[in-house]
C-alpha positions as CSV (number, residue, x, y, z in Angstrom):
1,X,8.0,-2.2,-3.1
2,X,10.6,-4.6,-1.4
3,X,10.9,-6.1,-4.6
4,X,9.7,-7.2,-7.6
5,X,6.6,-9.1,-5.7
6,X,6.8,-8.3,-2.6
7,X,5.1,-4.9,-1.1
8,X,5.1,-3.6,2.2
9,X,2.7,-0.6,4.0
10,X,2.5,0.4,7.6
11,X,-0.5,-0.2,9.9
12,X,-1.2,2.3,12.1
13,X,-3.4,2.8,15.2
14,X,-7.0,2.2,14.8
15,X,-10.2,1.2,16.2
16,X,-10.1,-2.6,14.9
17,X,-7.5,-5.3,13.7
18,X,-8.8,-7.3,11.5
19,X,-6.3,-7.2,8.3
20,X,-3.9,-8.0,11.0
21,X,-7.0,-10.8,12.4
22,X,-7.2,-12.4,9.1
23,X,-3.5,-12.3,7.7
24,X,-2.9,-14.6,10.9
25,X,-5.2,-17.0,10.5
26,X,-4.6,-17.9,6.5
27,X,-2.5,-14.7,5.2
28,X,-4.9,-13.8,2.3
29,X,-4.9,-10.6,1.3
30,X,-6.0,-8.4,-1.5
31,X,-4.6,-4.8,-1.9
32,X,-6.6,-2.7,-4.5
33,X,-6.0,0.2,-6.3
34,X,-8.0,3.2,-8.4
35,X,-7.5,5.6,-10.3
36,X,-9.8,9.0,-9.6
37,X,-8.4,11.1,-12.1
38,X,-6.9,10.6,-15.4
39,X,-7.9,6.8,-17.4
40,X,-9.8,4.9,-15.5
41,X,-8.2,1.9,-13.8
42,X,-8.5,-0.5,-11.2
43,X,-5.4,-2.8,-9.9
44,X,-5.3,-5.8,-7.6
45,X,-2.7,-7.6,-5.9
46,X,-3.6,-11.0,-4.4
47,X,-1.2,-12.8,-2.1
48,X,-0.5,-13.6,1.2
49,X,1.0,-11.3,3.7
50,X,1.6,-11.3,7.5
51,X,2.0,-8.8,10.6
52,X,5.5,-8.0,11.3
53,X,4.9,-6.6,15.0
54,X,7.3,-4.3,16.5
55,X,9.5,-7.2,18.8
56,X,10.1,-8.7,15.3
57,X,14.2,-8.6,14.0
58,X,12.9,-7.5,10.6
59,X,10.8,-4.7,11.6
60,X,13.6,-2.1,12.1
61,X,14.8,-3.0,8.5
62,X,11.6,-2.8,7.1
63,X,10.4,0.3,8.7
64,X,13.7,2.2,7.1
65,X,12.0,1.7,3.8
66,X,9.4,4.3,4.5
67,X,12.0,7.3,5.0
68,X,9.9,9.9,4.8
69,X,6.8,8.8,7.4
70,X,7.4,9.8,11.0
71,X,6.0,6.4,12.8
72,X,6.3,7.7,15.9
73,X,3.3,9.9,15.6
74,X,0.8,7.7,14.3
75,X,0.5,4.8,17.2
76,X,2.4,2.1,13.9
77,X,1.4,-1.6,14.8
78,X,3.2,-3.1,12.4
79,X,4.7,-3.6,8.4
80,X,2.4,-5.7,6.7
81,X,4.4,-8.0,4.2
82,X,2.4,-8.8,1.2
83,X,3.9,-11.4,-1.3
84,X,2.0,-11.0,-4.7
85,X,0.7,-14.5,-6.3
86,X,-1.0,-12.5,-8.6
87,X,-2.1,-9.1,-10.4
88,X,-5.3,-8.2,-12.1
89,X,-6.4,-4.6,-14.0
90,X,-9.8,-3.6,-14.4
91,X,-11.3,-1.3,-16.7
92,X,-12.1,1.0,-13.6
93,X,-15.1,2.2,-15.9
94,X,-17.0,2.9,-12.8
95,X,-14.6,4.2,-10.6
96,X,-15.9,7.6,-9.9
97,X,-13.4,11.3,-10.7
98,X,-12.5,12.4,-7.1
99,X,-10.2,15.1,-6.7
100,X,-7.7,15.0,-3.6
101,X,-7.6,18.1,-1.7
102,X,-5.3,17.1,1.5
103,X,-4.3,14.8,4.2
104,X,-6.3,14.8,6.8
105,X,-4.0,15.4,10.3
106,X,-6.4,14.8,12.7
107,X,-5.0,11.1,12.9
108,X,-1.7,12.3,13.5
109,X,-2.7,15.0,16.3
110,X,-4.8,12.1,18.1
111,X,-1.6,9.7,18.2
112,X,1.1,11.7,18.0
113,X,0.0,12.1,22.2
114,X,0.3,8.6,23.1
115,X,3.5,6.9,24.3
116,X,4.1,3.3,23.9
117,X,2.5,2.6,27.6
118,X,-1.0,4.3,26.9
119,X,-1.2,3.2,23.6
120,X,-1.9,-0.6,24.4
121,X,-4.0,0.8,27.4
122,X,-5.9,2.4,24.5
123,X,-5.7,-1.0,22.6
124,X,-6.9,-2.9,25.5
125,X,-9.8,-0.7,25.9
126,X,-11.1,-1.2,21.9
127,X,-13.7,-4.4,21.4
128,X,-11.7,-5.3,18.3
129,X,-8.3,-5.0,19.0
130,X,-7.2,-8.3,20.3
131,X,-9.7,-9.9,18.8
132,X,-11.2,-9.7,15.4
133,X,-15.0,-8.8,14.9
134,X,-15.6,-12.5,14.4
135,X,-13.4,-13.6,17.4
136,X,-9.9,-14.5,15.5
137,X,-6.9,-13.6,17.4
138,X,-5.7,-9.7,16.5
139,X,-3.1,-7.6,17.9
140,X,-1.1,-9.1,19.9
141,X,-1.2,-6.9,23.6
142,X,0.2,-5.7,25.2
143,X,1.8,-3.9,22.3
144,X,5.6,-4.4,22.2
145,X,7.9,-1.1,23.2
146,X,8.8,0.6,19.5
147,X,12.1,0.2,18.2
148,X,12.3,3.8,17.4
């Protein structure tokens, strides 16, 4: 939380762009949430957001609110800014019980051996980076030096 309607979350490297895609052409968004243990629940946020890449002044300072995630092994993209207009609860009534187990570091592991150089050569490579599945302008490449 940034504040009291504003949330933030970090995009990391991936095979596609197209949250990124879409908050740059109309900066809709809808975040959801579930619960999988305990009542169920189901929680929206609708709003508009937008991409702050990596060359952008306010990345540093946003990127400081996530102390405890080590961006520099995960290929980050960008903070996605989302701005809530509204937010909905569900009854969640079908929302299946799922029990965690772990994080999964094979995400990690796989970017942690890319420098800033060979990740937008990877980016470059992917159909969907650039450009969204239905042709809207993604990331921007090539990918900005990180500020950390």
């Amino acid at each position: 939380m940034l504040d009291e309607q504003t949330v933030a979350y970090l995009d990391f490297a991936g095979s596609n762009a197209e949250t990124i895609a879409h908050l740059r052409e109309n900066g809709r968004i809808t975040l959801m949430w579930c619960a999988f243990q305990g009542p169920p629940n189901i929680v929206r946020v609708h709003g508009r957001g937008e991409p702050v890449f990596r060359d952008d002044p306010r990345f540093p300072e946003l990127l400081a609110r996530f102390p405890d995630i080590d961006p520099t092994t995960h290929g980050l993209r960008a903070v996605i800014v989302v701005r809530a207009e509204l937010i909905r609860d569900t009854c969640g009534y079908a929302v299946p019980f799922m029990a965690y187990e772990e994080d999964r570091d094979l995400h990690g592991r796989r970017f942690a051996r890319e420098d800033d150089a060979s990740l937008s050569e990877y980016f470059a490579r992917k159909e969907h980076i650039a450009t969204s599945l239905d042709g809207l302008p993604g990331l921007p490449l090539p990918l900005p030096p990180s500020p950390v």
